[in-house]
Amino acid sequence: MKVKIDADLCTACELCTGQVPEVFEMGDEVAEVITPDVPAEFEDAVEEAAADCPVDAIIVS
Ligand code: SF4
């Protein structure tokens, strides 16, 4: 699984960085992905974060 964040949509609400700090971190203005190739043990959490993101800025593929 791969994950990325649409920086144009992210509102820096810090939800994803709180939910899965192993994968997401706050950058200067928006959240950023630390591990674009999501480790298997965090796939469920990343799916959940993508579903919970209030502006659908987290894109999984
Ligand atoms: S949950 Fe969505 S809007 Fe909030 S910081 Fe993460 S990517 Fe940005």
Short mmCIF file of N, CA and C and ligand atoms in Angstrom, two decimals:
data_model
loop_
_atom_site.label_atom_id
_atom_site.label_comp_id
_atom_site.label_asym_id
_atom_site.label_seq_id
_atom_site.Cartn_x
_atom_site.Cartn_y
_atom_site.Cartn_z
N MET A 1 0.84 -1.19 0.00
CA MET A 1 0.00 0.00 0.00
C MET A 1 0.88 1.25 0.00
N LYS A 2 0.44 2.22 -0.80
CA LYS A 2 1.14 3.51 -0.81
C LYS A 2 0.20 4.59 -0.30
N VAL A 3 0.78 5.64 0.27
CA VAL A 3 -0.04 6.74 0.77
C VAL A 3 0.63 8.07 0.46
N LYS A 4 -0.20 9.05 0.15
CA LYS A 4 0.32 10.41 -0.02
C LYS A 4 -0.73 11.39 0.49
N ILE A 5 -0.30 12.61 0.68
CA ILE A 5 -1.19 13.66 1.17
C ILE A 5 -1.28 14.76 0.13
N ASP A 6 -2.50 15.17 -0.18
CA ASP A 6 -2.71 16.30 -1.09
C ASP A 6 -2.52 17.59 -0.28
N ALA A 7 -1.38 18.23 -0.47
CA ALA A 7 -1.03 19.41 0.32
C ALA A 7 -1.98 20.57 0.06
N ASP A 8 -2.64 20.55 -1.09
CA ASP A 8 -3.60 21.64 -1.39
C ASP A 8 -4.88 21.50 -0.57
N LEU A 9 -5.16 20.28 -0.12
CA LEU A 9 -6.39 20.04 0.65
C LEU A 9 -6.16 20.04 2.15
N CYS A 10 -5.00 19.57 2.59
CA CYS A 10 -4.72 19.40 4.02
C CYS A 10 -4.88 20.72 4.76
N THR A 11 -5.61 20.66 5.89
CA THR A 11 -5.83 21.85 6.71
C THR A 11 -4.99 21.82 7.98
N ALA A 12 -4.05 20.86 8.05
CA ALA A 12 -3.15 20.74 9.20
C ALA A 12 -3.90 20.56 10.52
N CYS A 13 -4.96 19.74 10.46
CA CYS A 13 -5.76 19.52 11.67
C CYS A 13 -5.05 18.59 12.66
N GLU A 14 -4.01 17.90 12.19
CA GLU A 14 -3.18 17.02 13.03
C GLU A 14 -3.87 15.73 13.46
N LEU A 15 -4.99 15.41 12.83
CA LEU A 15 -5.67 14.16 13.17
C LEU A 15 -4.82 12.95 12.77
N CYS A 16 -4.37 12.94 11.54
CA CYS A 16 -3.62 11.77 11.06
C CYS A 16 -2.29 11.63 11.79
N THR A 17 -1.66 12.74 12.09
CA THR A 17 -0.36 12.66 12.76
C THR A 17 -0.53 12.14 14.19
N GLY A 18 -1.68 12.40 14.77
CA GLY A 18 -1.97 11.85 16.09
C GLY A 18 -2.34 10.39 16.03
N GLN A 19 -3.04 10.00 14.95
CA GLN A 19 -3.50 8.61 14.82
C GLN A 19 -2.36 7.67 14.45
N VAL A 20 -1.54 8.08 13.49
CA VAL A 20 -0.48 7.19 13.01
C VAL A 20 0.83 7.97 12.88
N PRO A 21 1.42 8.31 14.00
CA PRO A 21 2.66 9.11 13.96
C PRO A 21 3.82 8.39 13.30
N GLU A 22 3.69 7.06 13.15
CA GLU A 22 4.75 6.29 12.48
C GLU A 22 4.77 6.57 10.97
N VAL A 23 3.64 7.09 10.46
CA VAL A 23 3.50 7.29 9.00
C VAL A 23 3.35 8.77 8.64
N PHE A 24 2.68 9.53 9.52
CA PHE A 24 2.41 10.94 9.21
C PHE A 24 3.11 11.84 10.23
N GLU A 25 3.61 12.97 9.75
CA GLU A 25 4.18 13.97 10.65
C GLU A 25 3.79 15.35 10.15
N MET A 26 3.81 16.32 11.05
CA MET A 26 3.50 17.67 10.62
C MET A 26 4.73 18.31 9.99
N GLY A 27 4.54 18.87 8.80
CA GLY A 27 5.58 19.65 8.18
C GLY A 27 5.43 21.10 8.59
N ASP A 28 6.03 21.99 7.85
CA ASP A 28 5.95 23.41 8.20
C ASP A 28 4.52 23.94 8.12
N GLU A 29 3.78 23.48 7.11
CA GLU A 29 2.42 24.01 6.91
C GLU A 29 1.34 22.94 6.87
N VAL A 30 1.68 21.77 6.36
CA VAL A 30 0.69 20.70 6.25
C VAL A 30 1.32 19.40 6.72
N ALA A 31 0.49 18.38 6.84
CA ALA A 31 1.00 17.06 7.22
C ALA A 31 1.80 16.47 6.06
N GLU A 32 2.77 15.63 6.42
CA GLU A 32 3.60 14.98 5.42
C GLU A 32 3.67 13.49 5.71
N VAL A 33 4.00 12.73 4.68
CA VAL A 33 4.12 11.29 4.82
C VAL A 33 5.58 10.93 5.09
N ILE A 34 5.81 10.16 6.14
CA ILE A 34 7.18 9.72 6.46
C ILE A 34 7.52 8.47 5.64
N THR A 35 6.54 7.57 5.52
CA THR A 35 6.79 6.28 4.85
C THR A 35 5.76 6.10 3.73
N PRO A 36 6.05 6.57 2.52
CA PRO A 36 5.10 6.43 1.40
C PRO A 36 4.73 4.98 1.11
N ASP A 37 5.67 4.07 1.32
CA ASP A 37 5.34 2.63 1.25
C ASP A 37 4.97 2.21 2.66
N VAL A 38 3.67 2.06 2.89
CA VAL A 38 3.18 1.84 4.25
C VAL A 38 3.56 0.46 4.75
N PRO A 39 4.26 0.38 5.87
CA PRO A 39 4.55 -0.93 6.47
C PRO A 39 3.25 -1.68 6.76
N ALA A 40 3.25 -2.98 6.54
CA ALA A 40 2.03 -3.79 6.65
C ALA A 40 1.31 -3.57 7.98
N GLU A 41 2.07 -3.41 9.05
CA GLU A 41 1.43 -3.30 10.36
C GLU A 41 0.65 -1.99 10.54
N PHE A 42 0.88 -1.02 9.66
CA PHE A 42 0.17 0.25 9.79
C PHE A 42 -0.90 0.45 8.72
N GLU A 43 -1.12 -0.56 7.87
CA GLU A 43 -2.07 -0.38 6.77
C GLU A 43 -3.48 -0.10 7.25
N ASP A 44 -3.95 -0.84 8.25
CA ASP A 44 -5.30 -0.63 8.76
C ASP A 44 -5.44 0.78 9.34
N ALA A 45 -4.43 1.20 10.08
CA ALA A 45 -4.48 2.52 10.72
C ALA A 45 -4.46 3.64 9.67
N VAL A 46 -3.72 3.42 8.59
CA VAL A 46 -3.67 4.43 7.53
C VAL A 46 -5.01 4.50 6.80
N GLU A 47 -5.62 3.34 6.56
CA GLU A 47 -6.96 3.32 5.95
C GLU A 47 -7.94 4.10 6.82
N GLU A 48 -7.83 3.90 8.12
CA GLU A 48 -8.72 4.58 9.06
C GLU A 48 -8.47 6.09 9.03
N ALA A 49 -7.22 6.47 9.02
CA ALA A 49 -6.87 7.89 8.99
C ALA A 49 -7.39 8.53 7.70
N ALA A 50 -7.28 7.80 6.59
CA ALA A 50 -7.78 8.34 5.32
C ALA A 50 -9.28 8.54 5.38
N ALA A 51 -9.98 7.60 6.01
CA ALA A 51 -11.43 7.72 6.13
C ALA A 51 -11.81 8.85 7.07
N ASP A 52 -10.98 9.09 8.07
CA ASP A 52 -11.29 10.10 9.09
C ASP A 52 -10.87 11.52 8.69
N CYS A 53 -9.95 11.65 7.75
CA CYS A 53 -9.47 12.98 7.36
C CYS A 53 -10.66 13.83 6.92
N PRO A 54 -10.87 14.96 7.56
CA PRO A 54 -12.08 15.76 7.29
C PRO A 54 -12.14 16.35 5.89
N VAL A 55 -11.00 16.42 5.21
CA VAL A 55 -11.02 17.00 3.86
C VAL A 55 -10.55 16.02 2.78
N ASP A 56 -10.51 14.73 3.15
CA ASP A 56 -10.12 13.66 2.21
C ASP A 56 -8.79 13.96 1.52
N ALA A 57 -7.83 14.40 2.30
CA ALA A 57 -6.52 14.74 1.72
C ALA A 57 -5.56 13.56 1.68
N ILE A 58 -5.93 12.46 2.34
CA ILE A 58 -5.05 11.29 2.39
C ILE A 58 -5.45 10.32 1.29
N ILE A 59 -4.51 10.05 0.40
CA ILE A 59 -4.80 9.22 -0.77
C ILE A 59 -4.03 7.91 -0.65
N VAL A 60 -4.75 6.81 -0.58
CA VAL A 60 -4.10 5.50 -0.52
C VAL A 60 -4.28 4.79 -1.85
N SER A 61 -3.29 3.98 -2.21
CA SER A 61 -3.38 3.24 -3.46
C SER A 61 -2.64 1.90 -3.30
S1 SF4 B 1 -6.16 14.42 8.83
FE1 SF4 B 1 -6.19 15.31 6.75
S2 SF4 B 1 -6.40 17.54 7.06
FE2 SF4 B 1 -5.78 16.64 9.02
S3 SF4 B 1 -3.54 16.86 9.04
FE3 SF4 B 1 -4.01 14.82 8.22
S4 SF4 B 1 -4.08 15.07 5.96
FE4 SF4 B 1 -4.22 17.11 6.91
#
